[in-house]
Short mmCIF file of C-alpha atoms in Angstrom, two decimals:
data_model
loop_
_atom_site.label_atom_id
_atom_site.label_comp_id
_atom_site.label_asym_id
_atom_site.label_seq_id
_atom_site.Cartn_x
_atom_site.Cartn_y
_atom_site.Cartn_z
CA LEU J 525 49.00 54.08 14.84
CA ASN J 526 49.76 50.44 15.46
CA LEU J 527 46.74 48.32 16.33
CA ASP J 528 46.97 44.89 17.94
CA PRO J 529 45.07 42.57 15.66
CA SER J 530 43.63 40.52 18.43
CA TRP J 531 42.35 43.68 20.18
CA VAL J 532 40.60 44.78 16.77
CA ASP J 533 39.15 41.19 16.39
CA ASP J 534 37.81 41.54 20.19
CA VAL J 535 36.31 44.96 19.59
CA LEU J 536 34.59 43.74 16.35
CA ALA J 537 33.44 40.59 18.15
CA ARG J 538 31.74 42.74 20.87
CA ARG J 539 29.79 44.30 17.95
CA GLY J 540 28.90 41.12 16.24
CA LEU J 541 31.38 41.95 13.32
CA VAL J 542 34.15 40.11 11.83
CA ARG J 543 37.28 41.39 9.97
CA ASP J 544 36.60 42.34 6.24
CA GLY J 545 32.81 41.36 6.80
CA TYR J 546 31.43 44.90 6.50
CA VAL J 547 31.55 48.20 4.77
CA LEU J 548 31.72 51.07 7.18
CA PHE J 549 30.52 54.55 7.37
CA LEU J 550 31.64 56.40 10.32
CA SER J 551 31.03 59.93 10.47
CA ARG J 552 28.13 62.58 11.44
CA ILE J 553 24.98 61.27 9.98
CA THR J 554 23.64 63.94 7.57
CA ARG J 555 22.31 63.88 3.85
CA ALA J 556 25.36 66.02 2.90
CA LYS J 557 27.67 62.94 3.96
CA GLY J 558 25.89 60.73 1.34
CA VAL J 559 24.77 58.15 3.65
CA ASP J 560 21.36 57.75 2.01
CA ASP J 561 23.34 57.10 -1.27
CA LEU J 562 25.50 54.65 0.50
CA VAL J 563 22.47 52.58 1.70
CA ALA J 564 21.03 52.53 -1.80
CA ALA J 565 24.27 51.63 -3.28
CA PHE J 566 25.01 48.99 -0.70
CA ARG J 567 21.69 47.16 -1.53
CA ALA J 568 22.37 47.37 -5.22
CA SER J 569 25.97 45.85 -4.77
CA ALA J 570 26.82 42.22 -4.89
CA SER J 571 28.95 42.81 -1.62
CA GLY J 572 25.62 43.28 0.05
CA ARG J 573 24.82 39.63 -0.29
CA THR J 574 27.99 38.56 1.68
CA ARG J 575 28.95 41.67 3.87
CA ARG J 576 27.08 44.14 6.08
CA LEU J 577 26.80 47.91 5.99
CA VAL J 578 27.86 49.41 9.40
CA ILE J 579 26.62 52.98 9.75
CA ALA J 580 28.21 54.57 12.91
CA GLY J 581 27.67 58.01 14.21
CA ARG J 582 24.98 60.40 15.16
CA GLY J 583 23.21 63.43 13.45
CA PRO J 584 20.28 65.11 12.07
CA ALA J 585 19.61 62.28 9.45
CA LEU J 586 19.85 59.35 11.87
CA GLU J 587 16.02 58.98 12.13
CA HIS J 588 15.64 59.05 8.25
CA ILE J 589 18.43 56.43 7.91
CA GLN J 590 16.90 54.24 10.77
CA GLU J 591 13.46 54.32 8.83
CA MET J 592 15.31 53.75 5.54
CA THR J 593 16.93 50.68 6.83
CA LYS J 594 14.37 49.29 9.19
CA GLY J 595 13.90 45.43 8.94
CA ASP J 596 17.18 45.20 6.84
CA HIS J 597 19.45 42.60 8.76
CA ARG J 598 22.41 43.56 6.39
CA VAL J 599 22.61 47.14 7.80
CA LEU J 600 23.90 47.60 11.50
CA LEU J 601 23.32 51.20 12.92
CA LEU J 602 25.64 52.17 15.78
CA ASN J 603 25.10 55.40 17.46
CA ASP J 604 27.13 54.64 20.76
CA VAL J 605 30.63 54.04 19.15
CA THR J 606 33.31 55.19 21.64
CA ASP J 607 36.62 57.05 20.48
CA GLU J 608 38.38 53.83 21.48
CA GLU J 609 36.41 51.79 19.22
CA LYS J 610 36.53 53.98 16.05
CA PRO J 611 40.25 52.92 15.12
CA ALA J 612 39.23 49.15 15.52
CA LEU J 613 36.15 49.51 13.28
CA MET J 614 38.12 51.25 10.58
CA ALA J 615 40.91 48.84 10.75
CA GLY J 616 38.52 45.74 10.54
CA CYS J 617 36.33 46.95 7.70
CA ALA J 618 36.35 45.70 3.93
CA ALA J 619 35.92 49.20 2.86
CA PHE J 620 35.18 52.58 4.32
CA ALA J 621 32.75 54.86 2.47
CA LEU J 622 32.31 58.56 2.80
CA PRO J 623 30.22 59.56 -0.36
CA SER J 624 29.96 63.27 0.61
CA LYS J 625 28.11 65.69 -1.56
CA PRO J 626 27.78 69.53 -1.33
CA ALA J 627 24.58 70.73 0.21
CA PRO J 628 23.31 74.23 0.61
CA ASP J 629 24.18 74.16 4.42
CA PHE J 630 27.25 71.88 4.09
CA ILE J 631 30.61 71.21 2.07
CA GLU J 632 33.19 68.78 3.35
CA THR J 633 36.04 71.13 4.46
CA PHE J 634 38.61 68.49 4.96
CA GLY J 635 37.29 64.89 5.97
CA ILE J 636 39.08 64.25 9.23
CA ALA J 637 37.21 60.92 9.50
CA LEU J 638 38.97 59.89 6.23
CA VAL J 639 42.52 60.68 7.66
CA GLU J 640 41.66 58.76 10.91
CA LYS J 641 40.68 55.79 8.63
CA MET J 642 43.86 56.01 6.52
CA LEU J 643 46.00 55.95 9.82
CA ALA J 644 43.86 53.02 11.19
CA GLY J 645 44.53 50.86 8.10
CA GLY J 646 41.76 48.56 6.82
CA GLY J 647 40.07 48.25 3.50
CA PRO J 648 39.95 50.91 0.80
CA VAL J 649 38.53 54.38 1.25
CA ILE J 650 35.70 55.28 -1.01
CA THR J 651 34.81 58.87 -1.44
CA THR J 652 33.97 61.85 -3.73
CA ASP J 653 36.05 64.68 -4.98
CA THR J 654 34.42 67.56 -3.08
CA GLY J 655 35.44 70.27 -0.76
CA GLY J 656 38.61 69.38 1.03
CA ILE J 657 38.53 65.57 0.49
CA PRO J 658 40.92 65.43 -2.48
CA GLU J 659 43.64 66.89 -0.32
CA ALA J 660 42.73 64.62 2.62
CA VAL J 661 43.21 61.41 0.61
CA GLY J 662 45.37 62.27 -2.15
CA ASP J 663 45.45 59.63 -4.82
CA THR J 664 44.97 56.95 -2.09
CA ALA J 665 41.12 56.51 -2.47
CA LEU J 666 38.60 55.14 -4.82
CA PRO J 667 36.73 58.20 -6.07
CA VAL J 668 32.99 58.08 -7.08
CA PRO J 669 31.04 60.81 -8.96
CA LEU J 670 28.82 62.89 -6.63
CA GLY J 671 25.42 61.19 -6.10
CA ALA J 672 26.20 58.37 -8.62
CA ILE J 673 24.51 55.43 -6.75
CA ALA J 674 25.41 52.78 -9.57
CA ALA J 675 29.06 53.92 -9.65
CA LEU J 676 29.21 53.77 -5.65
CA ALA J 677 27.72 50.25 -5.88
CA ALA J 678 30.32 49.12 -8.43
CA THR J 679 33.24 50.69 -6.46
CA ILE J 680 32.11 48.83 -3.27
CA ASP J 681 32.17 45.60 -5.20
CA HIS J 682 35.48 46.42 -6.77
CA ALA J 683 37.01 47.27 -3.25
CA VAL J 684 35.44 44.38 -1.48
CA LEU J 685 35.10 41.65 -4.04
CA ALA J 686 37.74 42.19 -6.79
CA MET J 687 40.85 43.80 -5.32
CA SER J 688 43.49 41.29 -4.23
CA ALA J 689 44.93 41.17 -0.70
CA ASP J 690 48.21 42.43 -1.89
CA ASP J 691 46.55 45.38 -3.66
CA ARG J 692 44.45 46.21 -0.66
CA SER J 693 47.59 46.18 1.64
CA ALA J 694 49.63 48.23 -0.87
CA LEU J 695 46.73 51.03 -1.15
CA ALA J 696 46.41 50.99 2.70
CA GLU J 697 50.20 51.49 3.04
CA ARG J 698 50.13 54.38 0.66
CA ALA J 699 47.12 55.85 2.29
CA ARG J 700 48.79 55.74 5.67
CA ARG J 701 51.97 57.32 4.33
CA HIS J 702 49.90 60.13 2.87
CA ALA J 703 48.01 60.70 6.10
CA LEU J 704 51.19 60.93 8.03
CA GLN J 705 52.29 63.86 5.90
CA LEU J 706 49.12 65.92 6.86
CA ASP J 707 49.13 68.26 9.97
#
């Protein structure tokens, strides 16, 4: 996947976003995907003062997240992202967070969104070690404990504010190589 940087910037501009200006969640919006933990962690993070949180997707917890983020200008909910836009949103993010956690009705079996993100490039992947996620990301993601909001906030800040451009680029390249090995 080779994304033209000017096309990525155009897609972001149409959504009112700039490259590295947001943390991205792009998946089915359910509590088992940890999106409520992500909102809480983002609000507690230093990154939340200079970046936005973009929650893209649809699902049974969408109304809960809409209510949870009502009036918070730092959070942008997108429930109309096209398949064509997804790689651009992924490539332009400062970090991609999918803090899944097992639920009685759901365990992350593989994490296809994580692999799509790793192929698209962009900021580091932040996720948990549950279900099939470890296989999907290998050693190329920044892991956080299940449901650990303070650790998630600290990891967001590490990815967005502390990592050098060279470290971010090297991690993205390692993630891309790992993703290319998967069927």
